[in-house]
PDB file of N, CA and C in Angstrom:
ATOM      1  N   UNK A   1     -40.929 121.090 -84.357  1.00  0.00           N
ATOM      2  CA  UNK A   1     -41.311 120.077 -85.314  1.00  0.00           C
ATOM      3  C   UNK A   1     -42.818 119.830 -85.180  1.00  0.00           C
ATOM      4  N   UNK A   2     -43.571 120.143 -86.171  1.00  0.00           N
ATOM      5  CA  UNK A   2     -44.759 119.824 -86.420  1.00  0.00           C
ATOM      6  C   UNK A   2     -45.118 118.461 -86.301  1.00  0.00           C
ATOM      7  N   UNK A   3     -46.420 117.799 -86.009  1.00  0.00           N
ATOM      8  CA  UNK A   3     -47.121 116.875 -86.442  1.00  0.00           C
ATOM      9  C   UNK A   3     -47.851 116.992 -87.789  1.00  0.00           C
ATOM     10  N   UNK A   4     -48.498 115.417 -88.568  1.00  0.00           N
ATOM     11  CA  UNK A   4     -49.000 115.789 -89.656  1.00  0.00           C
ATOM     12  C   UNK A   4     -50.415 115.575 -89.867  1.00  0.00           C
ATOM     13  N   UNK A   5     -51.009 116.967 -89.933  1.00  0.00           N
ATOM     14  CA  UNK A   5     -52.430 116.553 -90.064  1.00  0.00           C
ATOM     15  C   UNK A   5     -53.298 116.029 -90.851  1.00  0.00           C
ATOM     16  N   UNK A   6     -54.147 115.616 -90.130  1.00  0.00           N
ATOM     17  CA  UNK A   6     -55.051 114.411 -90.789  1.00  0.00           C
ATOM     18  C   UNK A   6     -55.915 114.811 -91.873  1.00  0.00           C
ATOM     19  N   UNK A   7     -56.708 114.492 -92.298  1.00  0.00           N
ATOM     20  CA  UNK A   7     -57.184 114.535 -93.430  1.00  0.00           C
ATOM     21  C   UNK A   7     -58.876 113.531 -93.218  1.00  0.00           C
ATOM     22  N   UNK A   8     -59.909 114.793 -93.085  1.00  0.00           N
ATOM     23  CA  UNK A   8     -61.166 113.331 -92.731  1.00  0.00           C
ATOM     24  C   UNK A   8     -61.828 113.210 -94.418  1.00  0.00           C
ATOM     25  N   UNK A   9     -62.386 112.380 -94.231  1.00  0.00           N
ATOM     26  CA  UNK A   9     -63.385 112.207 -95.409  1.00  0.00           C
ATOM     27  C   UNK A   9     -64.855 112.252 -94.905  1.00  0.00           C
ATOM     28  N   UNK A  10     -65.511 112.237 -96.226  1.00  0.00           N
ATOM     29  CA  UNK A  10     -66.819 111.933 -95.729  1.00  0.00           C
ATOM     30  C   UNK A  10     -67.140 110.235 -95.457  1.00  0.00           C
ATOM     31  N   UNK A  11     -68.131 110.173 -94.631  1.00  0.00           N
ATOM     32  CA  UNK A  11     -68.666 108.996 -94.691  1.00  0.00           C
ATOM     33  C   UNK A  11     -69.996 108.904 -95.266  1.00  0.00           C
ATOM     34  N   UNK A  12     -69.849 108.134 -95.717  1.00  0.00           N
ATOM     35  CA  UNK A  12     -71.218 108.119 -96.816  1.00  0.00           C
ATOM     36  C   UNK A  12     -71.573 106.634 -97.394  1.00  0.00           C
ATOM     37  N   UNK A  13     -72.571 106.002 -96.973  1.00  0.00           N
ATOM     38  CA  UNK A  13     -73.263 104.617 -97.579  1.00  0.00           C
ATOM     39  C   UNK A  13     -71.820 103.745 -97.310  1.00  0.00           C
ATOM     40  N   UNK A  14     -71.707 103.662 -95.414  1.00  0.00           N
ATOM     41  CA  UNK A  14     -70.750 102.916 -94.933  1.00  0.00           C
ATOM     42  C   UNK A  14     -69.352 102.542 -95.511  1.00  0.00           C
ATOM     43  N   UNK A  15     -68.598 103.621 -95.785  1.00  0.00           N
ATOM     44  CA  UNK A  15     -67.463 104.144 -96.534  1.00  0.00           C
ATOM     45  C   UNK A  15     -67.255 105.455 -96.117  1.00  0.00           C
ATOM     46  N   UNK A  16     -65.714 105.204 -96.157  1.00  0.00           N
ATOM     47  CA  UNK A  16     -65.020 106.606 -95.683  1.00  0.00           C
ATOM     48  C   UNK A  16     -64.344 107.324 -97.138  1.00  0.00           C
ATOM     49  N   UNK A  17     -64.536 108.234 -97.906  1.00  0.00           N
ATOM     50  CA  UNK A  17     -64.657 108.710 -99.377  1.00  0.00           C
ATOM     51  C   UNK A  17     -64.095 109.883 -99.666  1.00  0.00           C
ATOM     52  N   UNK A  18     -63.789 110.491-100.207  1.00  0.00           N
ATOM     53  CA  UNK A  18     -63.252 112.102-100.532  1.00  0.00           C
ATOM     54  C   UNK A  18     -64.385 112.403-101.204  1.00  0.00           C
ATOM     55  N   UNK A  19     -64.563 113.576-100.655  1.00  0.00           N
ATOM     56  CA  UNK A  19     -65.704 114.628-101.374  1.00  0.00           C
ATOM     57  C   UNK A  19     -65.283 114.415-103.296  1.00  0.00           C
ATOM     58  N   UNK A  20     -67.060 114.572-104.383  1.00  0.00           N
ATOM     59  CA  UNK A  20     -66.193 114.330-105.394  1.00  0.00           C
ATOM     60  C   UNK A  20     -65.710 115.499-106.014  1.00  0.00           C
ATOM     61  N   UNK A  21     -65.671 117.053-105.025  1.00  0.00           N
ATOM     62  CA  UNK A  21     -65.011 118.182-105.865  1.00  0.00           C
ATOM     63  C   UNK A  21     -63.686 117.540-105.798  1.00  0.00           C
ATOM     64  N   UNK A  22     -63.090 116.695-104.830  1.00  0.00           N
ATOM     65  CA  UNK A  22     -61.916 116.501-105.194  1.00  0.00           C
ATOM     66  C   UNK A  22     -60.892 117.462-103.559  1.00  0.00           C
ATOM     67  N   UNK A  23     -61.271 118.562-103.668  1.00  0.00           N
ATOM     68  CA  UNK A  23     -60.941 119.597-103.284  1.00  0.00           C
ATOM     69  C   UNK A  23     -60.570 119.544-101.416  1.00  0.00           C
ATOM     70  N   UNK A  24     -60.251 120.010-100.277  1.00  0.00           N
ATOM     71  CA  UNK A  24     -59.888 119.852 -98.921  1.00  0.00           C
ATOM     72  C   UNK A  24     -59.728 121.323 -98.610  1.00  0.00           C
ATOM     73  N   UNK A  25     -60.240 121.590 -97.572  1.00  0.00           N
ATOM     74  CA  UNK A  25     -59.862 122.676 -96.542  1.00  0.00           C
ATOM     75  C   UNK A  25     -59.452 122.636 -95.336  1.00  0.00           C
ATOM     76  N   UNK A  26     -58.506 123.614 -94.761  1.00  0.00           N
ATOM     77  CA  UNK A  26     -57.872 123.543 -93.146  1.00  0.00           C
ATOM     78  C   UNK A  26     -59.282 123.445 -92.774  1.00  0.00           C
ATOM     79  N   UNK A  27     -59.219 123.170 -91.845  1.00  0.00           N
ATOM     80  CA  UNK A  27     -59.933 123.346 -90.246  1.00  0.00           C
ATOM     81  C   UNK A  27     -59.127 124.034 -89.386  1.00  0.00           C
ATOM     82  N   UNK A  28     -59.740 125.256 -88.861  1.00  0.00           N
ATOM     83  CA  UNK A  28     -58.659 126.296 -87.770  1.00  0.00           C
ATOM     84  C   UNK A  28     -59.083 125.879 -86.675  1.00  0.00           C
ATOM     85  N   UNK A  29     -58.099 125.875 -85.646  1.00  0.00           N
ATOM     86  CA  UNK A  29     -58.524 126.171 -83.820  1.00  0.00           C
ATOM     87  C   UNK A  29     -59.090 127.436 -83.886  1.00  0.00           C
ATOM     88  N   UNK A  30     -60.647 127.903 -83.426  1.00  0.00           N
ATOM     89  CA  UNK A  30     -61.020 129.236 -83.222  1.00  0.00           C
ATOM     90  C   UNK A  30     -60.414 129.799 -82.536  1.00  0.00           C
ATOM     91  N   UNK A  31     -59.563 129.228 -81.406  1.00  0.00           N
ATOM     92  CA  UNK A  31     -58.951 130.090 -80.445  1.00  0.00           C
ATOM     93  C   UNK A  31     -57.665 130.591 -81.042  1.00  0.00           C
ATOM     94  N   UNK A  32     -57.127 130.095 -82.160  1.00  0.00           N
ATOM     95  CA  UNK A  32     -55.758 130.762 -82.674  1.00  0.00           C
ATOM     96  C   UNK A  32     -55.734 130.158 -84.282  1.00  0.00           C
ATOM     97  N   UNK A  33     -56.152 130.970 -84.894  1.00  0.00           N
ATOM     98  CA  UNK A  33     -56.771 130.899 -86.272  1.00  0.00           C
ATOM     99  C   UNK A  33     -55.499 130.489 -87.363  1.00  0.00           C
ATOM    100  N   UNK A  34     -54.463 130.752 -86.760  1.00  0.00           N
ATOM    101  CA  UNK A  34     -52.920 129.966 -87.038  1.00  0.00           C
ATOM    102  C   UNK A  34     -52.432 128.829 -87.188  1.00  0.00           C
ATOM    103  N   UNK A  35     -53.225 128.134 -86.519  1.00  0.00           N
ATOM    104  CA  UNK A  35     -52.882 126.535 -85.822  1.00  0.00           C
ATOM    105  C   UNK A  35     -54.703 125.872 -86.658  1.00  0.00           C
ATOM    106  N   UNK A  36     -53.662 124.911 -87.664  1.00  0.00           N
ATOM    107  CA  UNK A  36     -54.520 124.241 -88.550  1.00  0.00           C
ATOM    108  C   UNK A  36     -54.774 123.163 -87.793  1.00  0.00           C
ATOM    109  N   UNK A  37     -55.646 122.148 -87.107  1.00  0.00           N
ATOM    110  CA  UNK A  37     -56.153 120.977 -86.714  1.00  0.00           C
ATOM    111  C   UNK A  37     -56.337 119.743 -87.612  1.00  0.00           C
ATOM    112  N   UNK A  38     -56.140 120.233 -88.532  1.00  0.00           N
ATOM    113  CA  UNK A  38     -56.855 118.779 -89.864  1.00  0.00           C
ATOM    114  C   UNK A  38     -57.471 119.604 -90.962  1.00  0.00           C
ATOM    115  N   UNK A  39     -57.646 118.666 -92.134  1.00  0.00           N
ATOM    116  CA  UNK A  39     -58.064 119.369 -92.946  1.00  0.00           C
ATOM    117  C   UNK A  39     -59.604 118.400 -93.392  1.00  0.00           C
ATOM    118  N   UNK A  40     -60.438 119.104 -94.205  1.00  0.00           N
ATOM    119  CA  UNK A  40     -61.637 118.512 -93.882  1.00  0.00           C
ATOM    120  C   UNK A  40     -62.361 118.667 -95.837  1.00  0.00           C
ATOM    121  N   UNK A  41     -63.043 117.722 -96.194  1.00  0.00           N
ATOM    122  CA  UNK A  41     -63.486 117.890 -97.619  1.00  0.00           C
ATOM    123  C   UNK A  41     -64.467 118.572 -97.768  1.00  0.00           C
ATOM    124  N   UNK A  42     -63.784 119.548 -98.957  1.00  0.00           N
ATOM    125  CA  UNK A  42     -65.211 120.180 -99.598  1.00  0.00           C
ATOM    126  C   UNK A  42     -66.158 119.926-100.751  1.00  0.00           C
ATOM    127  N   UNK A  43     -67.191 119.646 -99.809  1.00  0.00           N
ATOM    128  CA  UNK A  43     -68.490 118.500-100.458  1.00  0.00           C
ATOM    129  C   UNK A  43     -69.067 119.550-101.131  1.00  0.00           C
ATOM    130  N   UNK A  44     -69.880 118.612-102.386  1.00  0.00           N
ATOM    131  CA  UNK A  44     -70.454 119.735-102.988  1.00  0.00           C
ATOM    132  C   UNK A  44     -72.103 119.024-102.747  1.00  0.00           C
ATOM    133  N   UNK A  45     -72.854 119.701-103.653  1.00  0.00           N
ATOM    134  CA  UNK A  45     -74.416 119.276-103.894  1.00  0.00           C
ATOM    135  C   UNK A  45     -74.408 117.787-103.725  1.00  0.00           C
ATOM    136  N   UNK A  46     -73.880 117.082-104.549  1.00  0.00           N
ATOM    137  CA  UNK A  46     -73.495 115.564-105.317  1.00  0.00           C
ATOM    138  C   UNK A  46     -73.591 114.643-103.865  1.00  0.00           C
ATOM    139  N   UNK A  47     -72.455 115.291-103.153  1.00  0.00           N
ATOM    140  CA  UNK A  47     -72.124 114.664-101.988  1.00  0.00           C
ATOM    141  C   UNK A  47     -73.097 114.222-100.957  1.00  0.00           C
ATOM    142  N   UNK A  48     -73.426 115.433-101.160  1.00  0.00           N
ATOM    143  CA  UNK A  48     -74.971 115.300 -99.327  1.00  0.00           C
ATOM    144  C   UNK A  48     -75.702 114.293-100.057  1.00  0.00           C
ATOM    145  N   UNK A  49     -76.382 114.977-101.477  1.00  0.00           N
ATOM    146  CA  UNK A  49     -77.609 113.892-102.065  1.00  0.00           C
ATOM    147  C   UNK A  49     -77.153 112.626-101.833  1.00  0.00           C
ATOM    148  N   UNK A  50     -75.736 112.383-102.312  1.00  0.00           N
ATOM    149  CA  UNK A  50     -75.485 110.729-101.830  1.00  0.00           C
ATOM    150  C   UNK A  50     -75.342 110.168-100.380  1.00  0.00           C
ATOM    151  N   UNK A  51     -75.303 111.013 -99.624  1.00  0.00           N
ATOM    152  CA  UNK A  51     -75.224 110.899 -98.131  1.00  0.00           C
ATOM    153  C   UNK A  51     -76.336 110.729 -97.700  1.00  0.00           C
ATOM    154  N   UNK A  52     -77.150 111.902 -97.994  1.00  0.00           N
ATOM    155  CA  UNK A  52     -79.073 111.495 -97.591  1.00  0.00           C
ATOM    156  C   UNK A  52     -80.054 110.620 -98.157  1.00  0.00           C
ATOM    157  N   UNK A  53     -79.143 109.693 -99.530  1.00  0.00           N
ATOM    158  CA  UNK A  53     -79.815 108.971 -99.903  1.00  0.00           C
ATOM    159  C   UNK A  53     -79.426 107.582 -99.409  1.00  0.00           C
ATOM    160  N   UNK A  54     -77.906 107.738 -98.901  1.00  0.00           N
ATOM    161  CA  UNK A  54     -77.723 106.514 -98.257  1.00  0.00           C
ATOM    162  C   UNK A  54     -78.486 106.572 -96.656  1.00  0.00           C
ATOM    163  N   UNK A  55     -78.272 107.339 -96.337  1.00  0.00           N
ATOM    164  CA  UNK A  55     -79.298 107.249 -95.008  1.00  0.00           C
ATOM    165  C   UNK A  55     -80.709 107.307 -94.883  1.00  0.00           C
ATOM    166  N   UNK A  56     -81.048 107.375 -95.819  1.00  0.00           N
ATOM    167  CA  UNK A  56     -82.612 107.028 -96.398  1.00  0.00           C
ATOM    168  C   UNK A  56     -82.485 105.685 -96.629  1.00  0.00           C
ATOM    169  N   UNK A  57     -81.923 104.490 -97.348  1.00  0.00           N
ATOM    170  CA  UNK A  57     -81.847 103.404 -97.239  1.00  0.00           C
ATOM    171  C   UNK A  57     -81.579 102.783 -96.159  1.00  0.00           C
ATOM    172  N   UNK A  58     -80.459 103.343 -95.655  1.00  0.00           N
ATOM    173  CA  UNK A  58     -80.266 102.605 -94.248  1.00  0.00           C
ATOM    174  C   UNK A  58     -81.222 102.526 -93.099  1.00  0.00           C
ATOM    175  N   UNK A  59     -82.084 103.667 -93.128  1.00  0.00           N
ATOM    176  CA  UNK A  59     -83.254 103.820 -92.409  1.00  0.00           C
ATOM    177  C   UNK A  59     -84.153 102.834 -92.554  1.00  0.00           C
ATOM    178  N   UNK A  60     -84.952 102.459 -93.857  1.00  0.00           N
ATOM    179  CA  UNK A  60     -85.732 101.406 -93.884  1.00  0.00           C
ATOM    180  C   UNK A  60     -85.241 100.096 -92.710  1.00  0.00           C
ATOM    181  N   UNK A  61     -83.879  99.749 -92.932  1.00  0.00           N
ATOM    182  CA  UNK A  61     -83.497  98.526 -92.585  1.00  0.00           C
ATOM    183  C   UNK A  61     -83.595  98.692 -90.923  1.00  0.00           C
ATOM    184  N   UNK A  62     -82.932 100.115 -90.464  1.00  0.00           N
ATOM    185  CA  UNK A  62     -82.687 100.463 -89.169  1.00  0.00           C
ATOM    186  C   UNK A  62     -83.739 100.240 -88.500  1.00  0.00           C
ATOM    187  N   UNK A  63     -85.556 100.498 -88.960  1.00  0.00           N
ATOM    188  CA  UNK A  63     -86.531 101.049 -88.256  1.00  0.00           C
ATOM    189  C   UNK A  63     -87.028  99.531 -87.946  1.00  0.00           C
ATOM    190  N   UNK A  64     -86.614  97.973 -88.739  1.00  0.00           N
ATOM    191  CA  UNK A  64     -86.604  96.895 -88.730  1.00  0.00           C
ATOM    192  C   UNK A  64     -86.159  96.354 -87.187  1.00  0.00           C
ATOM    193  N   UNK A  65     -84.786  97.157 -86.594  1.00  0.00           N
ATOM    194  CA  UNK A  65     -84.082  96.151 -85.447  1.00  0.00           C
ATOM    195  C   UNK A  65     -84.969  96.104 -84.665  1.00  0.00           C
ATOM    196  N   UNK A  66     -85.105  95.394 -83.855  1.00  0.00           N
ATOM    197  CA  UNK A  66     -85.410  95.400 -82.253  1.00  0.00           C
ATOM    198  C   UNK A  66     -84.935  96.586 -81.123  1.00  0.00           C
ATOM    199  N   UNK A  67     -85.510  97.349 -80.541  1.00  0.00           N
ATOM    200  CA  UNK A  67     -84.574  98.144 -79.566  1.00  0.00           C
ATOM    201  C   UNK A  67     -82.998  97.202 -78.785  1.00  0.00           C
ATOM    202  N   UNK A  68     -83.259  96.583 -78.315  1.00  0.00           N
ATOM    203  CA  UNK A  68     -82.370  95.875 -78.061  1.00  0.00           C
ATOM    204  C   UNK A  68     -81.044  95.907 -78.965  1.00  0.00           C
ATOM    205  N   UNK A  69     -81.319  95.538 -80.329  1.00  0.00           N
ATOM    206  CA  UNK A  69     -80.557  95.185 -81.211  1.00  0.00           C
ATOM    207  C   UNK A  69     -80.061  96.866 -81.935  1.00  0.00           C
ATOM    208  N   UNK A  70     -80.839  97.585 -81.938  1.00  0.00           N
ATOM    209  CA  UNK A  70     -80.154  98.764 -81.942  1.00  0.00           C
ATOM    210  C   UNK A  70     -79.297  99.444 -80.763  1.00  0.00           C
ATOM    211  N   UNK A  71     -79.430  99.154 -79.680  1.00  0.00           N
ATOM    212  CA  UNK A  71     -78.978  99.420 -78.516  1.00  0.00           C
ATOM    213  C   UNK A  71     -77.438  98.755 -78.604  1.00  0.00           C
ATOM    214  N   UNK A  72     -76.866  97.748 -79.489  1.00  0.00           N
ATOM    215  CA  UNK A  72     -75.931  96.597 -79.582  1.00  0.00           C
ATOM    216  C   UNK A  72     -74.958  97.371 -80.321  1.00  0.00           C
ATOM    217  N   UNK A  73     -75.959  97.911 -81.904  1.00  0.00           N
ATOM    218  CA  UNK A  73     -74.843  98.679 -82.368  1.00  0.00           C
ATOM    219  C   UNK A  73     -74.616  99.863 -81.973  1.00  0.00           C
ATOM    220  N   UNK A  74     -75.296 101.170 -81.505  1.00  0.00           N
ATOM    221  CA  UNK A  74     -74.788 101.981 -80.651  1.00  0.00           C
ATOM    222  C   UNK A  74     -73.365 102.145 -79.470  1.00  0.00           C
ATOM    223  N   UNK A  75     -73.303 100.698 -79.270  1.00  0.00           N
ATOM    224  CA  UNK A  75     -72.773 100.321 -78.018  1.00  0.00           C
ATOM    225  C   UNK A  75     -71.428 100.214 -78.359  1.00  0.00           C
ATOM    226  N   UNK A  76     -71.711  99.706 -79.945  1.00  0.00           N
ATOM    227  CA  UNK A  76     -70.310  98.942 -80.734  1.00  0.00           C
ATOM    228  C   UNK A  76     -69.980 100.593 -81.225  1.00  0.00           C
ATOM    229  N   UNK A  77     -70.763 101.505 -81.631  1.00  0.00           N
ATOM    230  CA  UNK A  77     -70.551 102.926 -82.361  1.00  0.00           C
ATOM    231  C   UNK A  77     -69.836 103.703 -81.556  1.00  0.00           C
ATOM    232  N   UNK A  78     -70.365 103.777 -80.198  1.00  0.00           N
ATOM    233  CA  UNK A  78     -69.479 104.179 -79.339  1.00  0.00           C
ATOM    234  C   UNK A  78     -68.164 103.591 -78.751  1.00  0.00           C
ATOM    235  N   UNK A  79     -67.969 102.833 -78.916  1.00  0.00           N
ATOM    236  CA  UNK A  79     -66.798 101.760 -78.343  1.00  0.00           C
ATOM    237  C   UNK A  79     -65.762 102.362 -79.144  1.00  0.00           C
ATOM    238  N   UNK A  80     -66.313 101.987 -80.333  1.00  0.00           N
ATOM    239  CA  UNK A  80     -65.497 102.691 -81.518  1.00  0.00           C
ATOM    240  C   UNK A  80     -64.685 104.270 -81.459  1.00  0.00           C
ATOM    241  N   UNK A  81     -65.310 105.005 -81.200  1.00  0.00           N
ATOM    242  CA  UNK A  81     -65.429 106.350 -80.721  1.00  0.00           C
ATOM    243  C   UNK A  81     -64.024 106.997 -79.872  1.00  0.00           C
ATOM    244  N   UNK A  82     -64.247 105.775 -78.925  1.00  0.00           N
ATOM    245  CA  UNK A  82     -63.135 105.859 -77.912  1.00  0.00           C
ATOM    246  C   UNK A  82     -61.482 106.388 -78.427  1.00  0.00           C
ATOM    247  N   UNK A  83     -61.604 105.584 -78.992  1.00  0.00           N
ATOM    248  CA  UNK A  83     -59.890 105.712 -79.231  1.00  0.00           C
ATOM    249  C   UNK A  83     -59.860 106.956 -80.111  1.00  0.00           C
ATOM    250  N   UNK A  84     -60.509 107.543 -80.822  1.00  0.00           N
ATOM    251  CA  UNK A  84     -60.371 108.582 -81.950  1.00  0.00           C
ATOM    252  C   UNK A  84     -60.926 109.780 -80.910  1.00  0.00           C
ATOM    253  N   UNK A  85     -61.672 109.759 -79.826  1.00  0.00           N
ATOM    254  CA  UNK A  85     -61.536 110.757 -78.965  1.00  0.00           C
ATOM    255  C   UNK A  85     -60.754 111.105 -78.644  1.00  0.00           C
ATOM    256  N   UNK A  86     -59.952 110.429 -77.512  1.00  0.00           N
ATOM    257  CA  UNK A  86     -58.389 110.849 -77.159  1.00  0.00           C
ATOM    258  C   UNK A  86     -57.829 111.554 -77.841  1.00  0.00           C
ATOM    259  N   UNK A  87     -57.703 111.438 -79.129  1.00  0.00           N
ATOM    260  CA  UNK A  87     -57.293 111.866 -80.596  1.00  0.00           C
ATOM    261  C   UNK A  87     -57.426 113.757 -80.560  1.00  0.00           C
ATOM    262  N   UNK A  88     -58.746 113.157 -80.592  1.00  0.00           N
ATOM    263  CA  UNK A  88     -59.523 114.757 -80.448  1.00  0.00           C
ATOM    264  C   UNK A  88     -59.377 115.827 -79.478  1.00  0.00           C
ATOM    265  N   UNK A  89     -59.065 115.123 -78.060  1.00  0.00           N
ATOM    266  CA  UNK A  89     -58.979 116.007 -77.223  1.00  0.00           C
ATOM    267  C   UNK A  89     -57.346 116.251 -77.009  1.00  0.00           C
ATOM    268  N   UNK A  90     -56.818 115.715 -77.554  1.00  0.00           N
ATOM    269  CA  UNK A  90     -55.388 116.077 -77.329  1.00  0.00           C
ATOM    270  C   UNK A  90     -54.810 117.225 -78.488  1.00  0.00           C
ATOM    271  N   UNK A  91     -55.565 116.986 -79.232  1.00  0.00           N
ATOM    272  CA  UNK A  91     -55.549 118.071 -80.819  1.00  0.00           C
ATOM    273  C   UNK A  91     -56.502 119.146 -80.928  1.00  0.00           C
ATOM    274  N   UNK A  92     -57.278 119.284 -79.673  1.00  0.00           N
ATOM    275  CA  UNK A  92     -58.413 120.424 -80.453  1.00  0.00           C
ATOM    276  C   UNK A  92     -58.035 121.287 -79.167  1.00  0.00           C
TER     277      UNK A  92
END
């Protein structure tokens, strides 16, 4: 009995989104090209531009914090991280 794999999106201008071809591809284990891991969106042109333009905005604001205060959300980015690792290393 299989498990059911996941499905990522992009993240893009703090949102998790489907690419807008619409479209998804497996992701293989390189080590056994059989065994699908998740499936992953296929972004087109549209996509990145909106991705690099949201991180072009977000930048202005970012270059604003305090080290400190960037150091806070990092801290929170990684925290985050945690639990979807496990994830990862038990599946890849």
């Amino acid at each position: 009995m299989g498990t059911e794999k996941q499905t990522y999106l992009n993240y893009i201008n703090g949102e998790w989104i489907h690419s807008s071809t619409g479209k998804i591809k497996a992701s293989l284990n390189p080590a056994n090209i059989d065994d699908i891991v998740g499936y992953v969106q296929e972004s087109s042109a549209e996509d990145v531009n909106a991705a690099v333009e949201a991180a072009r905005r977000a930048q202005a604001a970012w270059r604003k914090l305090s080290g400190p205060k960037r150091g806070e959300y990092l801290f929170r980015a990684e925290e985050s991280k945690k639990g979807r690792r496990s994830f990862t290393e038990a599946n890849v």
